[in-house]
């Protein structure tokens, strides 16, 4: 009547591999990691102490966990104890969550990029990736930090200035009091503070020590005693706090108190629809055929200043850069064009006004110098009314990174009586313009490449490649918030995620090819 059922009998075979389908994802992970050289992991293990779990086993477990949308070290440890696939790939060993987390976030900090590059090299050898085209884009992922404990750069500067002024006022009061008593050393402490903008905690500490020494000779001077107490207990600690905050901020405008590396950014995932800023990181990813070729993390909300450091990191990892870089208008600044040209890279990169230039409104706007004529021989611009704007002088601007932008300034001889002046400029006098001729040249090169057949095809692919990868990460695998804190550990999380993505993509392509072969 029933199939015999008993839990007390020993069954064969006992090998878990019999229960693993031949084309299962866990086999893809196993094969990829087995190809890695053991020497890669040598730097992560200095030796000494009890024997460690094999790094290849731990690497396999974590990559497969990320494939299965399991990111918590406790959940990974639970899967190793209960899930047949995890049991098999772990060789029935059971590392606890502390071991897994320590390996993921500490042991592999100097090794993971080498592992990623080695796996990528396997993909190149097997023709999954050619390293010809590099589609780069960024996405913001929320940090594992409190959304409501933050420090704003402007607030720190404002509060520090108020505090410095308060200190100077206090010292002025002390000086006046001492002058009234006609002491010989009156006012000597105040000049040592310097200007308010240069007042540091070190200078204030030295001045307070001098006041404390003076207080030893006048222990009954209540105003001086009160001033020293305020300086020592309140003003000096606050100034030190502001200096620490400014050091953490660097050139950023904000950071989170619970993850000081995270910057407050505007996220696309704005469920409240109120434009709330959240602590996060700007993840820059370069891909080809939807495989991740390079990744980097940045604390800047905008993509423009991230391109050069991102490509430098990729160049250091791979030893070279792909021949063609494709990116959207967020990267189309003069500095980035200059960098790509210096690296001899073909740039299919839009600039901010590329699409606007195609509209009839733009093309009919006589105020835009893109609709004017430039005479290189005479170095003059001719406006819509036929008036020439002659060169006057050249100015230089330096960006935060030290890049120099040269702008040439031109002015019309006379705009009096011009019927088009109202449409051309709102200025009262003659029309003036400032132009970076180098940027104009880069924009013209970008137009030609983007309008070519190859450029148009790559631009269309650019709309698919990054969005597919980001969609896989955020939607399909539910990775919308980091688990670890601090830029180094968060970078490792992206590395693990990228490894899992590439092997998932490889498995998907293999399945597709197998179906075609069988069909």
Coordinates of C-alpha atoms in Angstrom, one line a residue:
X1 CA 0.0 0.0 0.0
X2 CA 2.8 2.4 0.9
X3 CA 6.5 2.7 -0.3
X4 CA 8.6 1.5 2.6
X5 CA 9.8 4.5 4.7
X6 CA 12.3 4.4 7.5
X7 CA 14.8 6.9 8.9
X8 CA 17.0 4.4 10.6
X9 CA 18.5 2.7 7.6
X10 CA 21.8 3.7 6.0
X11 CA 21.5 4.4 2.3
X12 CA 24.1 4.4 -0.6
X13 CA 25.6 6.3 -2.2
X14 CA 26.8 8.6 0.6
X15 CA 28.6 11.0 -1.8
X16 CA 26.6 14.3 -2.0
X17 CA 27.8 14.8 -5.6
X18 CA 25.2 12.3 -6.7
X19 CA 22.5 14.8 -5.7
X20 CA 24.1 17.8 -7.7
X21 CA 22.8 18.2 -11.2
X22 CA 25.5 18.2 -13.9
X23 CA 25.0 21.8 -15.0
X24 CA 24.2 23.3 -11.6
X25 CA 25.5 26.7 -10.6
X26 CA 27.5 25.3 -7.8
X27 CA 29.6 23.3 -10.2
X28 CA 30.4 26.5 -12.2
X29 CA 31.7 28.1 -9.0
X30 CA 33.6 25.0 -8.1
X31 CA 35.3 24.7 -11.5
X32 CA 36.2 28.4 -11.6
X33 CA 37.8 28.6 -8.1
X34 CA 39.6 25.3 -8.6
X35 CA 41.4 26.9 -11.6
X36 CA 43.0 29.5 -9.3
X37 CA 46.5 29.1 -8.1
X38 CA 47.0 28.4 -4.4
X39 CA 49.8 31.0 -4.4
X40 CA 47.1 33.8 -4.8
X41 CA 46.0 33.2 -1.3
X42 CA 49.4 33.0 0.3
X43 CA 49.5 36.7 1.3
X44 CA 46.3 36.3 3.3
X45 CA 47.8 33.6 5.6
X46 CA 51.0 34.7 7.3
X47 CA 51.3 31.3 9.1
X48 CA 51.3 30.3 12.8
X49 CA 48.5 29.1 15.0
X50 CA 46.1 26.3 14.3
X51 CA 45.4 25.1 10.7
X52 CA 43.0 27.3 8.8
X53 CA 40.1 26.4 6.6
X54 CA 41.2 26.2 3.0
X55 CA 40.7 29.6 1.3
X56 CA 39.4 28.0 -1.9
X57 CA 36.6 26.4 0.1
X58 CA 35.7 29.6 1.8
X59 CA 35.9 31.5 -1.5
X60 CA 33.5 29.0 -3.2
X61 CA 31.0 29.2 -0.3
X62 CA 30.9 33.0 -0.3
X63 CA 30.6 33.3 -4.1
X64 CA 27.8 30.7 -4.2
X65 CA 26.1 32.4 -1.3
X66 CA 26.1 35.7 -3.2
X67 CA 24.6 33.9 -6.2
X68 CA 21.8 32.7 -4.0
X69 CA 21.1 36.2 -2.6
X70 CA 22.5 35.2 0.8
X71 CA 24.7 38.0 2.1
X72 CA 24.6 37.7 5.9
X73 CA 27.5 35.6 7.3
X74 CA 25.1 34.0 9.8
X75 CA 22.8 33.0 7.0
X76 CA 25.7 31.6 5.0
X77 CA 26.9 29.5 8.0
X78 CA 23.3 28.2 8.4
X79 CA 23.2 27.2 4.7
X80 CA 26.5 25.4 5.1
X81 CA 24.9 23.3 7.8
X82 CA 21.5 22.7 6.1
X83 CA 21.8 23.1 2.3
X84 CA 23.0 20.1 0.2
X85 CA 24.7 22.4 -2.4
X86 CA 26.6 24.3 0.3
X87 CA 27.5 21.0 2.1
X88 CA 29.0 19.6 -1.1
X89 CA 31.0 22.7 -2.0
X90 CA 32.3 23.0 1.6
X91 CA 33.3 19.4 1.7
X92 CA 31.0 18.9 4.7
X93 CA 33.1 21.3 6.7
X94 CA 31.2 23.8 8.8
X95 CA 33.0 27.2 9.2
X96 CA 31.0 29.4 11.6
X97 CA 29.8 32.9 10.8
X98 CA 32.8 34.6 12.4
X99 CA 35.2 32.7 10.3
X100 CA 33.2 33.5 7.1
X101 CA 32.9 37.2 7.9
X102 CA 36.6 37.5 8.9
X103 CA 37.6 35.8 5.7
X104 CA 35.3 37.9 3.6
X105 CA 36.1 41.3 5.0
X106 CA 39.6 41.0 6.4
X107 CA 41.6 38.0 5.0
X108 CA 40.7 38.8 1.4
X109 CA 41.3 42.6 1.5
X110 CA 44.6 42.3 -0.5
X111 CA 43.6 39.2 -2.4
X112 CA 40.1 39.6 -3.8
X113 CA 41.0 41.8 -6.7
X114 CA 43.6 39.3 -7.8
X115 CA 41.0 36.6 -7.6
X116 CA 38.6 38.7 -9.6
X117 CA 41.2 39.5 -12.3
X118 CA 42.2 35.8 -12.5
X119 CA 38.6 34.7 -13.1
X120 CA 38.2 37.5 -15.6
X121 CA 41.3 36.2 -17.4
X122 CA 39.6 32.8 -17.7
X123 CA 36.6 34.5 -19.3
X124 CA 38.8 36.3 -21.8
X125 CA 40.6 33.0 -22.7
X126 CA 37.3 31.3 -23.3
X127 CA 36.0 34.2 -25.5
X128 CA 33.3 35.4 -23.1
X129 CA 35.0 38.8 -22.9
X130 CA 37.2 40.4 -25.6
X131 CA 38.3 43.6 -23.7
X132 CA 37.6 45.7 -26.8
X133 CA 34.7 47.8 -25.5
X134 CA 34.3 49.2 -22.0
X135 CA 30.8 50.4 -21.0
X136 CA 31.2 52.4 -17.8
X137 CA 28.4 53.7 -15.6
X138 CA 27.7 54.4 -11.9
X139 CA 25.0 53.5 -9.4
X140 CA 24.5 54.6 -5.8
X141 CA 24.0 51.9 -3.1
X142 CA 23.0 52.8 0.4
X143 CA 25.6 52.4 3.1
X144 CA 25.0 50.4 6.3
X145 CA 24.7 53.6 8.3
X146 CA 22.1 55.6 10.3
X147 CA 20.2 57.9 7.9
X148 CA 19.7 60.6 10.5
X149 CA 23.1 60.9 12.2
X150 CA 25.2 63.1 9.8
X151 CA 27.8 65.8 9.7
X152 CA 27.5 68.6 7.0
X153 CA 30.7 70.3 5.9
X154 CA 29.1 73.8 5.7
X155 CA 27.7 73.5 9.2
X156 CA 31.2 72.5 10.6
X157 CA 32.8 75.5 8.9
X158 CA 30.1 77.8 10.2
X159 CA 30.2 76.5 13.8
X160 CA 34.0 76.5 13.8
X161 CA 34.1 80.2 12.7
X162 CA 31.6 81.1 15.5
X163 CA 33.7 79.3 18.0
X164 CA 36.9 81.0 16.9
X165 CA 35.3 84.4 17.2
X166 CA 34.0 83.5 20.7
X167 CA 37.6 82.5 21.7
X168 CA 39.0 85.8 20.4
X169 CA 36.3 87.7 22.2
X170 CA 37.1 85.9 25.4
X171 CA 40.8 86.7 25.1
X172 CA 40.1 90.3 24.3
X173 CA 38.1 90.5 27.6
X174 CA 41.0 89.0 29.5
X175 CA 43.3 91.5 27.9
X176 CA 41.1 94.4 28.8
X177 CA 40.9 93.2 32.4
X178 CA 44.7 92.9 32.7
X179 CA 45.3 96.3 31.2
X180 CA 43.0 97.8 33.8
X181 CA 45.2 96.1 36.5
X182 CA 48.3 97.5 34.6
X183 CA 50.3 94.2 34.5
X184 CA 53.5 94.2 32.6
X185 CA 52.6 91.1 30.5
X186 CA 49.2 92.4 29.5
X187 CA 47.9 91.2 26.2
X188 CA 50.8 88.9 25.4
X189 CA 48.5 85.8 25.0
X190 CA 46.2 87.3 22.4
X191 CA 48.7 87.9 19.6
X192 CA 49.9 84.3 19.8
X193 CA 46.4 83.1 18.6
X194 CA 46.8 84.7 15.2
X195 CA 43.9 85.4 13.0
X196 CA 40.6 83.6 13.5
X197 CA 41.1 81.7 10.2
X198 CA 44.4 80.3 11.5
X199 CA 43.4 79.5 15.0
X200 CA 44.1 75.8 15.7
X201 CA 43.6 73.6 18.7
X202 CA 47.4 73.5 19.1
X203 CA 47.6 77.2 19.3
X204 CA 44.7 77.4 21.7
X205 CA 46.1 74.7 23.9
X206 CA 49.4 76.6 24.2
X207 CA 47.5 79.8 25.1
X208 CA 45.4 78.0 27.7
X209 CA 48.5 76.6 29.3
X210 CA 49.9 80.1 29.6
X211 CA 46.7 81.3 31.2
X212 CA 46.8 78.3 33.6
X213 CA 50.4 79.2 34.6
X214 CA 49.3 82.8 35.2
X215 CA 46.4 81.6 37.3
X216 CA 48.9 79.8 39.6
X217 CA 50.3 83.2 40.5
X218 CA 46.8 84.8 40.9
X219 CA 44.6 82.0 42.3
X220 CA 41.9 84.4 43.4
X221 CA 41.3 86.0 40.0
X222 CA 37.8 84.8 39.5
X223 CA 37.3 86.2 35.9
X224 CA 40.5 84.6 34.8
X225 CA 39.6 81.3 36.5
X226 CA 36.2 81.3 34.8
X227 CA 37.8 82.0 31.4
X228 CA 40.3 79.2 31.8
X229 CA 37.5 76.8 32.8
X230 CA 35.4 77.7 29.8
X231 CA 38.3 77.3 27.5
X232 CA 39.5 74.0 28.9
X233 CA 36.1 72.4 29.4
X234 CA 34.1 73.8 26.4
X235 CA 35.8 75.8 23.7
X236 CA 39.0 73.7 23.2
X237 CA 37.2 70.3 23.0
X238 CA 34.7 71.8 20.5
X239 CA 37.5 73.2 18.4
X240 CA 39.3 69.8 18.4
X241 CA 36.0 68.1 17.5
X242 CA 35.5 70.4 14.5
X243 CA 39.1 69.8 13.3
X244 CA 38.5 66.0 13.4
X245 CA 35.3 66.4 11.5
X246 CA 37.0 68.5 8.8
X247 CA 39.7 65.9 8.5
X248 CA 37.1 63.2 8.0
X249 CA 35.2 65.3 5.5
X250 CA 38.2 66.0 3.3
X251 CA 36.8 67.5 0.1
X252 CA 33.3 66.0 0.8
X253 CA 30.3 68.0 1.9
X254 CA 28.9 65.4 4.3
X255 CA 29.5 62.1 6.1
X256 CA 27.5 59.7 8.3
X257 CA 28.5 59.4 11.9
X258 CA 28.0 55.6 11.9
X259 CA 30.0 55.0 8.7
X260 CA 32.3 58.0 8.3
X261 CA 33.4 56.9 4.8
X262 CA 29.8 57.1 3.5
X263 CA 28.6 60.4 1.9
X264 CA 25.0 61.6 1.8
X265 CA 23.7 61.2 -1.7
X266 CA 20.4 61.4 -3.6
X267 CA 19.2 57.9 -4.4
X268 CA 16.9 56.7 -7.2
X269 CA 15.2 54.5 -4.6
X270 CA 13.3 57.4 -3.1
X271 CA 10.2 55.7 -1.7
X272 CA 9.0 58.8 0.2
X273 CA 9.4 60.9 -2.9
X274 CA 10.8 63.8 -0.9
X275 CA 14.4 63.9 -2.3
X276 CA 15.8 62.7 1.0
X277 CA 19.6 62.3 1.0
X278 CA 20.9 58.9 2.3
X279 CA 24.4 57.8 3.2
X280 CA 25.8 55.7 0.4
X281 CA 28.6 55.1 -2.0
X282 CA 28.9 55.7 -5.8
X283 CA 29.7 52.3 -7.3
X284 CA 31.4 52.6 -10.7
X285 CA 31.3 49.5 -12.9
X286 CA 32.7 48.9 -16.4
X287 CA 31.4 46.0 -18.4
X288 CA 31.5 44.2 -21.7
X289 CA 28.8 41.8 -22.9
X290 CA 27.2 42.3 -19.5
X291 CA 30.3 40.8 -17.7
X292 CA 31.8 43.1 -15.1
X293 CA 35.4 44.0 -16.2
X294 CA 36.2 46.5 -13.5
X295 CA 34.7 48.1 -10.5
X296 CA 35.6 50.8 -8.0
X297 CA 33.9 52.7 -5.1
X298 CA 33.8 56.4 -4.7
X299 CA 32.6 58.9 -2.1
X300 CA 31.5 61.5 -4.7
X301 CA 27.8 61.7 -5.7
X302 CA 28.5 62.7 -9.3
X303 CA 30.1 60.5 -11.9
X304 CA 32.3 63.2 -13.6
X305 CA 35.2 63.0 -11.2
X306 CA 35.0 59.3 -10.9
X307 CA 36.0 58.2 -14.4
X308 CA 39.8 58.8 -14.2
X309 CA 40.4 57.1 -10.8
X310 CA 38.1 54.3 -11.9
X311 CA 40.1 53.7 -15.2
X312 CA 43.4 54.0 -13.4
X313 CA 42.3 51.2 -11.0
X314 CA 41.2 49.0 -13.9
X315 CA 44.5 49.7 -15.7
X316 CA 46.5 48.7 -12.6
X317 CA 44.5 45.4 -12.3
X318 CA 44.4 44.4 -15.9
X319 CA 47.7 45.9 -17.1
X320 CA 45.9 47.8 -19.9
X321 CA 42.6 49.4 -20.8
X322 CA 40.1 48.3 -23.4
X323 CA 40.4 50.3 -26.7
X324 CA 37.0 52.0 -26.6
X325 CA 35.3 53.6 -23.6
X326 CA 31.6 54.2 -23.8
X327 CA 29.8 56.4 -21.3
X328 CA 26.9 58.7 -20.9
X329 CA 26.8 62.5 -20.7
X330 CA 27.6 62.4 -16.9
X331 CA 31.2 61.8 -17.9
X332 CA 31.5 64.2 -20.8
X333 CA 33.7 67.0 -19.3
X334 CA 36.8 68.5 -20.8
X335 CA 39.0 66.9 -18.1
X336 CA 37.7 63.4 -18.9
X337 CA 38.1 63.9 -22.7
X338 CA 41.7 65.1 -22.1
X339 CA 42.5 62.0 -20.0
X340 CA 41.0 59.6 -22.5
X341 CA 43.0 61.3 -25.3
X342 CA 46.2 61.1 -23.3
X343 CA 45.6 57.3 -22.7
X344 CA 45.0 56.9 -26.5
X345 CA 41.5 55.6 -25.9
X346 CA 38.7 56.0 -28.3
X347 CA 36.0 57.8 -26.5
X348 CA 32.3 57.4 -27.3
X349 CA 31.2 59.7 -24.6
X350 CA 28.3 62.2 -24.8
X351 CA 28.6 65.7 -23.3
X352 CA 25.8 67.4 -21.4
X353 CA 24.2 69.3 -24.3
X354 CA 24.5 66.5 -26.9
X355 CA 20.8 65.7 -27.1
X356 CA 19.6 69.3 -26.7
X357 CA 21.6 70.3 -29.8
X358 CA 19.4 68.1 -31.9
X359 CA 16.2 70.0 -31.0
X360 CA 14.9 72.7 -33.3
X361 CA 14.7 75.1 -30.3
X362 CA 18.4 74.8 -29.8
X363 CA 19.3 75.1 -33.4
X364 CA 17.3 78.3 -33.8
X365 CA 18.7 79.8 -30.6
X366 CA 21.0 82.5 -31.9
X367 CA 22.5 83.0 -28.4
X368 CA 24.3 79.6 -28.5
X369 CA 27.8 79.8 -29.8
X370 CA 27.4 76.3 -31.2
X371 CA 25.3 77.9 -33.9
X372 CA 28.0 80.5 -34.7
X373 CA 31.0 80.4 -37.1
X374 CA 34.5 80.3 -35.8
X375 CA 37.4 81.6 -38.0
X376 CA 40.5 79.9 -36.8
X377 CA 42.9 82.0 -39.0
X378 CA 41.5 85.3 -37.6
X379 CA 40.6 83.8 -34.2
X380 CA 37.1 85.4 -34.3
X381 CA 33.5 84.3 -33.8
X382 CA 30.7 85.5 -36.1
X383 CA 27.3 85.8 -34.4
X384 CA 23.9 85.4 -36.1
X385 CA 23.8 89.1 -37.0
X386 CA 27.1 88.8 -38.9
X387 CA 29.1 90.8 -36.3
X388 CA 32.6 89.5 -35.4
X389 CA 33.7 89.0 -31.8
X390 CA 37.4 89.5 -31.5
X391 CA 39.8 87.9 -29.0
X392 CA 40.6 90.0 -25.9
X393 CA 42.4 87.8 -23.4
X394 CA 42.9 84.3 -22.1
X395 CA 42.1 83.1 -18.6
X396 CA 43.0 79.9 -16.7
X397 CA 40.9 77.8 -14.3
X398 CA 42.1 75.0 -12.2
X399 CA 39.8 72.2 -11.1
X400 CA 40.0 70.4 -7.7
X401 CA 42.1 67.7 -9.2
X402 CA 44.6 70.2 -10.6
X403 CA 43.5 70.1 -14.3
X404 CA 43.9 73.4 -16.1
X405 CA 41.2 74.8 -18.3
X406 CA 42.1 77.7 -20.6
X407 CA 39.3 79.9 -21.7
X408 CA 39.6 82.5 -24.5
X409 CA 37.4 85.6 -24.1
X410 CA 35.9 87.4 -27.1
X411 CA 33.9 90.6 -27.4
X412 CA 31.9 92.3 -30.1
X413 CA 33.0 95.7 -31.3
X414 CA 29.5 97.1 -31.1
X415 CA 26.0 95.7 -30.6
X416 CA 24.3 99.1 -30.7
X417 CA 21.3 99.0 -33.0
X418 CA 21.5 95.3 -33.6
X419 CA 17.9 94.0 -34.1
X420 CA 18.9 90.6 -32.7
X421 CA 20.5 91.7 -29.5
X422 CA 17.4 91.0 -27.4
X423 CA 17.5 87.4 -28.5
X424 CA 21.3 87.1 -28.3
X425 CA 22.1 88.4 -24.8
X426 CA 20.6 90.1 -21.8
X427 CA 23.7 92.1 -21.1
X428 CA 23.5 95.8 -21.3
X429 CA 26.8 96.3 -23.2
X430 CA 28.4 94.4 -26.1
X431 CA 28.2 90.6 -26.3
X432 CA 31.0 88.8 -24.6
X433 CA 31.8 85.1 -24.6
X434 CA 34.4 82.8 -23.0
X435 CA 35.3 79.6 -24.9
X436 CA 37.6 76.6 -24.2
X437 CA 38.7 75.8 -27.8
X438 CA 40.1 72.5 -26.6
X439 CA 36.7 71.5 -25.2
X440 CA 35.0 72.6 -28.5
X441 CA 37.4 70.3 -30.3
X442 CA 36.6 67.4 -28.0
X443 CA 32.8 68.0 -28.5
X444 CA 33.2 68.0 -32.2
X445 CA 35.1 64.7 -32.1
X446 CA 32.4 63.3 -29.8
X447 CA 29.7 64.4 -32.3
X448 CA 31.4 62.7 -35.2
X449 CA 31.9 59.4 -33.3
X450 CA 28.4 59.4 -31.9
X451 CA 26.8 60.0 -35.3
X452 CA 28.9 57.3 -37.0
X453 CA 27.4 53.9 -37.6
X454 CA 29.7 52.3 -35.0
X455 CA 29.2 55.1 -32.5
X456 CA 25.4 54.9 -32.8
X457 CA 25.5 51.1 -32.3
X458 CA 27.7 51.4 -29.2
X459 CA 25.5 54.2 -27.8
X460 CA 22.4 51.9 -28.1
X461 CA 24.4 49.1 -26.4
X462 CA 25.3 51.5 -23.6
X463 CA 21.7 51.9 -22.7
X464 CA 21.4 48.1 -22.3
X465 CA 24.7 46.9 -20.8
X466 CA 24.9 48.9 -17.5
X467 CA 21.2 48.8 -16.8
X468 CA 21.1 45.1 -17.2
X469 CA 24.0 44.6 -14.7
X470 CA 22.6 47.1 -12.2
X471 CA 19.1 45.5 -12.6
X472 CA 20.6 42.0 -11.9
X473 CA 22.4 43.3 -8.7
X474 CA 19.6 45.4 -7.2
X475 CA 16.4 43.8 -8.3
X476 CA 17.1 40.1 -9.1
X477 CA 19.6 39.6 -6.3
X478 CA 18.2 42.2 -4.0
X479 CA 21.4 43.9 -3.2
X480 CA 20.3 47.5 -2.3
X481 CA 22.2 48.1 0.9
X482 CA 25.7 47.2 2.0
X483 CA 26.2 45.0 5.0
X484 CA 29.7 46.1 6.0
X485 CA 31.0 49.6 6.9
X486 CA 34.0 51.5 5.7
X487 CA 35.3 52.0 2.2
X488 CA 37.7 49.1 2.2
X489 CA 35.2 46.5 3.4
X490 CA 32.4 47.9 1.2
X491 CA 34.8 47.6 -1.8
X492 CA 35.2 43.9 -0.9
X493 CA 31.5 43.5 -0.9
X494 CA 31.3 44.8 -4.5
X495 CA 34.2 42.5 -5.5
X496 CA 32.3 39.4 -4.2
X497 CA 29.1 40.6 -5.9
X498 CA 31.0 41.1 -9.2
X499 CA 32.5 37.6 -9.0
X500 CA 29.1 36.1 -8.4
X501 CA 27.6 38.1 -11.3
X502 CA 30.3 37.1 -13.8
X503 CA 29.9 33.4 -13.0
X504 CA 26.1 33.6 -13.1
X505 CA 26.4 35.2 -16.5
X506 CA 28.8 32.5 -17.7
X507 CA 26.4 29.8 -16.5
X508 CA 23.5 31.5 -18.3
X509 CA 25.4 31.7 -21.6
X510 CA 26.5 28.1 -21.3
X511 CA 22.9 27.0 -20.7
X512 CA 21.8 28.9 -23.8
X513 CA 24.5 27.4 -25.9
X514 CA 23.6 23.9 -24.7
X515 CA 20.0 24.4 -25.6
X516 CA 21.0 25.5 -29.1
X517 CA 23.3 22.6 -29.5
X518 CA 20.6 20.1 -28.4
X519 CA 17.9 21.8 -30.4

